[in-house]
mmCIF file of C-alpha atoms in Angstrom:
data_model
loop_
_atom_site.group_PDB
_atom_site.id
_atom_site.type_symbol
_atom_site.label_atom_id
_atom_site.label_comp_id
_atom_site.label_asym_id
_atom_site.label_seq_id
_atom_site.Cartn_x
_atom_site.Cartn_y
_atom_site.Cartn_z
ATOM 1 C CA MET A 236 94.643 231.097 5.286
ATOM 2 C CA SER A 237 97.007 228.342 6.358
ATOM 3 C CA SER A 238 95.991 225.509 8.628
ATOM 4 C CA PRO A 239 97.877 224.977 11.895
ATOM 5 C CA ARG A 240 97.911 221.262 11.031
ATOM 6 C CA ARG A 241 100.697 219.898 8.907
ATOM 7 C CA SER A 242 99.715 219.483 5.283
ATOM 8 C CA TRP A 243 98.866 216.066 3.878
ATOM 9 C CA ARG A 244 101.941 216.348 1.659
ATOM 10 C CA GLU A 245 104.170 216.826 4.722
ATOM 11 C CA ARG A 246 102.478 214.068 6.682
ATOM 12 C CA LEU A 247 102.788 211.574 3.818
ATOM 13 C CA ARG A 248 106.478 212.405 3.400
ATOM 14 C CA GLU A 249 107.152 212.057 7.140
ATOM 15 C CA ALA A 250 105.531 208.603 7.049
ATOM 16 C CA HIS A 251 107.614 207.648 3.977
ATOM 17 C CA VAL A 252 104.462 207.237 1.881
ATOM 18 C CA ARG A 253 104.821 208.341 -1.719
ATOM 19 C CA VAL A 254 103.053 211.634 -2.361
ATOM 20 C CA THR A 255 100.815 211.436 -5.439
ATOM 21 C CA SER A 256 98.198 213.809 -6.748
ATOM 22 C CA GLN A 257 95.584 211.058 -6.365
ATOM 23 C CA ARG A 258 96.435 210.428 -2.697
ATOM 24 C CA LEU A 259 96.340 214.159 -1.988
ATOM 25 C CA ALA A 260 93.010 214.518 -3.811
ATOM 26 C CA VAL A 261 91.490 211.612 -1.847
ATOM 27 C CA LEU A 262 92.711 212.978 1.504
ATOM 28 C CA HIS A 263 91.550 216.537 0.755
ATOM 29 C CA THR A 264 88.185 215.187 -0.416
ATOM 30 C CA LEU A 265 87.755 213.160 2.774
ATOM 31 C CA ASP A 266 88.600 216.228 4.853
ATOM 32 C CA ALA A 267 85.837 218.122 3.043
ATOM 33 C CA HIS A 268 83.393 215.185 2.947
ATOM 34 C CA PRO A 269 83.964 212.879 5.938
ATOM 35 C CA HIS A 270 82.233 209.493 6.006
ATOM 36 C CA SER A 271 82.271 209.153 2.214
ATOM 37 C CA THR A 272 82.330 205.901 0.266
ATOM 38 C CA ALA A 273 84.945 205.209 -2.407
ATOM 39 C CA ALA A 274 82.329 205.927 -5.095
ATOM 40 C CA GLU A 275 81.399 209.230 -3.456
ATOM 41 C CA ILE A 276 85.053 210.229 -3.239
ATOM 42 C CA VAL A 277 85.501 209.584 -6.966
ATOM 43 C CA GLY A 278 82.388 211.695 -7.617
ATOM 44 C CA PHE A 279 83.672 214.582 -5.489
ATOM 45 C CA VAL A 280 87.122 214.707 -7.097
ATOM 46 C CA ASP A 281 87.244 217.258 -9.891
ATOM 47 C CA ALA A 282 87.633 215.474 -13.239
ATOM 48 C CA LYS A 283 90.075 218.149 -14.474
ATOM 49 C CA GLU A 284 92.227 217.658 -11.400
ATOM 50 C CA MET A 285 92.227 213.862 -11.455
ATOM 51 C CA ASP A 286 92.317 211.695 -14.552
ATOM 52 C CA ALA A 287 91.320 208.051 -14.390
ATOM 53 C CA LEU A 288 90.530 207.701 -10.683
ATOM 54 C CA THR A 289 88.204 204.719 -10.567
ATOM 55 C CA VAL A 290 86.164 203.445 -7.650
ATOM 56 C CA GLN A 291 88.366 200.343 -7.483
ATOM 57 C CA GLY A 292 91.501 202.497 -7.584
ATOM 58 C CA ALA A 293 90.138 204.741 -4.840
ATOM 59 C CA TYR A 294 89.246 201.708 -2.705
ATOM 60 C CA VAL A 295 92.755 200.230 -3.052
ATOM 61 C CA MET A 296 94.275 203.623 -2.234
ATOM 62 C CA LEU A 297 92.017 203.964 0.824
ATOM 63 C CA GLN A 298 93.135 200.556 2.065
ATOM 64 C CA GLN A 299 96.774 201.632 1.665
ATOM 65 C CA LEU A 300 96.095 204.902 3.479
ATOM 66 C CA GLU A 301 94.328 202.965 6.236
ATOM 67 C CA ALA A 302 97.355 200.674 6.645
ATOM 68 C CA ALA A 303 99.492 203.817 7.049
ATOM 69 C CA SER A 304 96.976 205.229 9.621
ATOM 70 C CA PHE A 305 95.898 208.211 7.495
ATOM 71 C CA VAL A 306 92.254 207.169 7.155
ATOM 72 C CA ARG A 307 89.791 205.104 9.141
ATOM 73 C CA ARG A 308 87.271 202.609 7.808
ATOM 74 C CA VAL A 309 83.743 203.095 9.154
ATOM 75 C CA ASN A 310 81.445 200.067 8.881
ATOM 76 C CA LEU A 311 77.844 200.880 9.669
ATOM 77 C CA PRO A 312 74.756 198.717 10.040
ATOM 78 C CA ASP A 313 72.455 198.594 7.005
ATOM 79 C CA SER A 314 75.120 200.160 4.803
ATOM 80 C CA ALA A 315 76.111 198.372 1.632
ATOM 81 C CA SER A 316 79.366 200.352 1.384
ATOM 82 C CA VAL A 317 82.292 201.089 3.647
ATOM 83 C CA HIS A 318 82.644 204.745 4.630
ATOM 84 C CA TRP A 319 85.979 206.464 5.220
ATOM 85 C CA GLU A 320 87.221 209.401 7.281
ATOM 86 C CA THR A 321 90.491 211.152 8.070
ATOM 87 C CA ARG A 322 89.747 211.435 11.787
ATOM 88 C CA VAL A 323 92.036 208.731 13.170
ATOM 89 C CA GLY A 324 93.889 208.114 16.410
ATOM 90 C CA ASP A 325 91.012 208.696 18.777
ATOM 91 C CA ASN A 326 88.179 206.507 19.952
ATOM 92 C CA HIS A 327 85.264 208.502 18.601
ATOM 93 C CA HIS A 328 81.966 206.974 17.603
ATOM 94 C CA HIS A 329 79.190 207.742 15.131
ATOM 95 C CA VAL A 330 75.534 208.636 14.994
ATOM 96 C CA GLN A 331 73.599 207.632 11.873
ATOM 97 C CA CYS A 332 70.140 208.651 10.672
ATOM 98 C CA VAL A 333 68.222 205.517 9.674
ATOM 99 C CA MET A 334 66.173 207.492 7.153
ATOM 100 C CA CYS A 335 68.658 209.563 5.101
ATOM 101 C CA GLY A 336 71.877 207.802 6.148
ATOM 102 C CA ARG A 337 73.574 210.986 7.411
ATOM 103 C CA ILE A 338 76.596 210.163 9.591
ATOM 104 C CA GLU A 339 78.165 212.412 12.208
ATOM 105 C CA ASP A 340 81.023 211.954 14.676
ATOM 106 C CA VAL A 341 80.355 211.530 18.396
ATOM 107 C CA ASP A 342 83.234 212.023 20.787
ATOM 108 C CA CYS A 343 84.034 209.249 23.240
ATOM 109 C CA VAL A 344 81.120 208.989 25.615
ATOM 110 C CA VAL A 345 82.948 208.513 28.919
ATOM 111 C CA GLY A 346 86.566 208.685 30.002
ATOM 112 C CA GLN A 347 89.504 207.265 28.095
ATOM 113 C CA ALA A 348 89.492 204.732 25.272
ATOM 114 C CA PRO A 349 87.967 202.269 25.297
ATOM 115 C CA CYS A 350 84.780 203.884 26.527
ATOM 116 C CA LEU A 351 83.122 200.646 27.520
ATOM 117 C CA THR A 352 84.178 197.933 29.886
ATOM 118 C CA PRO A 353 82.690 194.586 28.865
ATOM 119 C CA ALA A 354 81.415 192.236 31.564
ATOM 120 C CA ASP A 355 83.693 189.488 30.218
ATOM 121 C CA THR A 356 86.725 190.083 27.993
ATOM 122 C CA HIS A 357 87.287 186.336 27.461
ATOM 123 C CA GLY A 358 90.963 186.896 28.244
ATOM 124 C CA MET A 359 91.442 189.601 25.598
ATOM 125 C CA ARG A 360 93.037 193.011 26.121
ATOM 126 C CA ILE A 361 90.449 195.418 24.707
ATOM 127 C CA LEU A 362 91.887 197.902 22.218
ATOM 128 C CA GLU A 363 88.809 199.791 21.108
ATOM 129 C CA ALA A 364 85.059 200.037 21.446
ATOM 130 C CA GLN A 365 82.954 200.895 18.416
ATOM 131 C CA ILE A 366 79.543 202.364 19.002
ATOM 132 C CA VAL A 367 76.979 203.412 16.432
ATOM 133 C CA PHE A 368 74.040 205.387 17.703
ATOM 134 C CA ARG A 369 71.136 205.144 15.272
ATOM 135 C CA GLY A 370 68.156 207.436 15.139
ATOM 136 C CA ILE A 371 66.277 209.910 12.988
ATOM 137 C CA CYS A 372 67.749 213.337 12.267
ATOM 138 C CA GLU A 373 65.650 216.481 12.742
ATOM 139 C CA SER A 374 65.295 217.012 9.001
ATOM 140 C CA CYS A 375 63.914 213.511 8.380
ATOM 141 C CA ALA A 376 61.679 213.691 11.473
ATOM 142 C CA GLY A 377 60.233 216.951 10.153
ATOM 143 C CA ARG A 378 59.559 215.410 6.735
ATOM 144 C CA LEU A 379 57.879 212.396 8.340
ATOM 145 C CA LYS A 380 55.713 214.624 10.496
ATOM 146 C CA ASP A 381 54.753 216.663 7.418
ATOM 147 C CA ASP A 382 53.956 213.478 5.457
ATOM 148 C CA THR A 383 51.997 211.661 8.154
ATOM 149 C CA GLY A 384 50.889 214.420 10.519
ATOM 150 C CA ASP A 385 51.608 211.891 13.247
ATOM 151 C CA ALA A 386 54.345 211.764 15.837
ATOM 152 C CA GLY A 387 55.511 208.753 17.807
ATOM 153 C CA ALA A 388 55.545 208.497 21.600
ATOM 154 C CA ASP A 389 58.963 210.138 21.704
ATOM 155 C CA GLY A 390 57.682 213.136 19.763
ATOM 156 C CA VAL A 391 59.345 212.022 16.523
ATOM 157 C CA ALA A 392 57.143 211.193 13.572
ATOM 158 C CA VAL A 393 57.833 207.633 12.474
ATOM 159 C CA ALA A 394 56.585 205.612 9.526
ATOM 160 C CA SER A 395 54.990 202.349 10.590
ATOM 161 C CA SER A 396 57.063 200.277 8.165
ATOM 162 C CA PRO A 397 60.270 200.695 6.177
ATOM 163 C CA SER A 398 58.338 200.655 2.897
ATOM 164 C CA GLU A 399 56.300 203.675 4.019
ATOM 165 C CA SER A 400 59.464 205.640 4.683
ATOM 166 C CA GLY A 401 60.637 205.221 1.094
ATOM 167 C CA THR A 402 63.825 203.445 2.112
ATOM 168 C CA ASP A 403 65.003 199.923 2.811
ATOM 169 C CA ARG A 404 66.384 201.098 6.142
ATOM 170 C CA PRO A 405 64.287 200.390 9.239
ATOM 171 C CA ALA A 406 61.914 203.134 10.328
ATOM 172 C CA ARG A 407 63.053 202.865 13.960
ATOM 173 C CA ALA A 408 66.385 201.777 15.286
ATOM 174 C CA GLY A 409 67.985 201.240 18.643
ATOM 175 C CA LEU A 410 71.598 201.280 19.689
ATOM 176 C CA GLN A 411 74.107 198.865 18.260
ATOM 177 C CA THR A 412 77.267 198.377 20.238
ATOM 178 C CA THR A 413 80.263 196.513 18.901
ATOM 179 C CA VAL A 414 83.223 195.954 21.139
ATOM 180 C CA GLY A 415 86.234 194.612 19.314
ATOM 181 C CA ALA A 416 89.908 193.954 19.619
ATOM 182 C CA ARG A 417 90.860 195.297 16.201
ATOM 183 C CA PRO A 418 93.711 197.772 16.430
ATOM 184 C CA SER A 419 92.887 201.180 14.993
#
């Protein structure tokens, strides 16, 4: 079944970016596994299909693809690695589980980009607003409830400290909002 979208090969050619099997493999992998790190991408790529793709090589390639607007860098709180996605050109945001680290896209909350209007722009023309909603996914909440038999005031079971949750991530998290003037 063919996709109505142009193929990565066609899009790379139209942008005058050299088409290589490694670039195609990275882009196809990110389509299948959005929000992956460079190390995860290397792990997902079939060894038979791709010889000698290293994490460093993937990272350099991702930076080149970002410069050509094919991928987007996703920096998240409490994450040691940069995540990448092929969803570019819109002002979407992310929701992240503080327990398992799962990341999902969230469409722009209100109106046109940027979604937020800061009280003071300090003379800058705002180009984008980055929002990361942080919480606990249903799967992790269910595991916590099973482990502790206790639910928090919001009905979600929560460990009382990060060490009890078996992760270095905080057991509860609020909303982090970053408003920046970095072009996407």
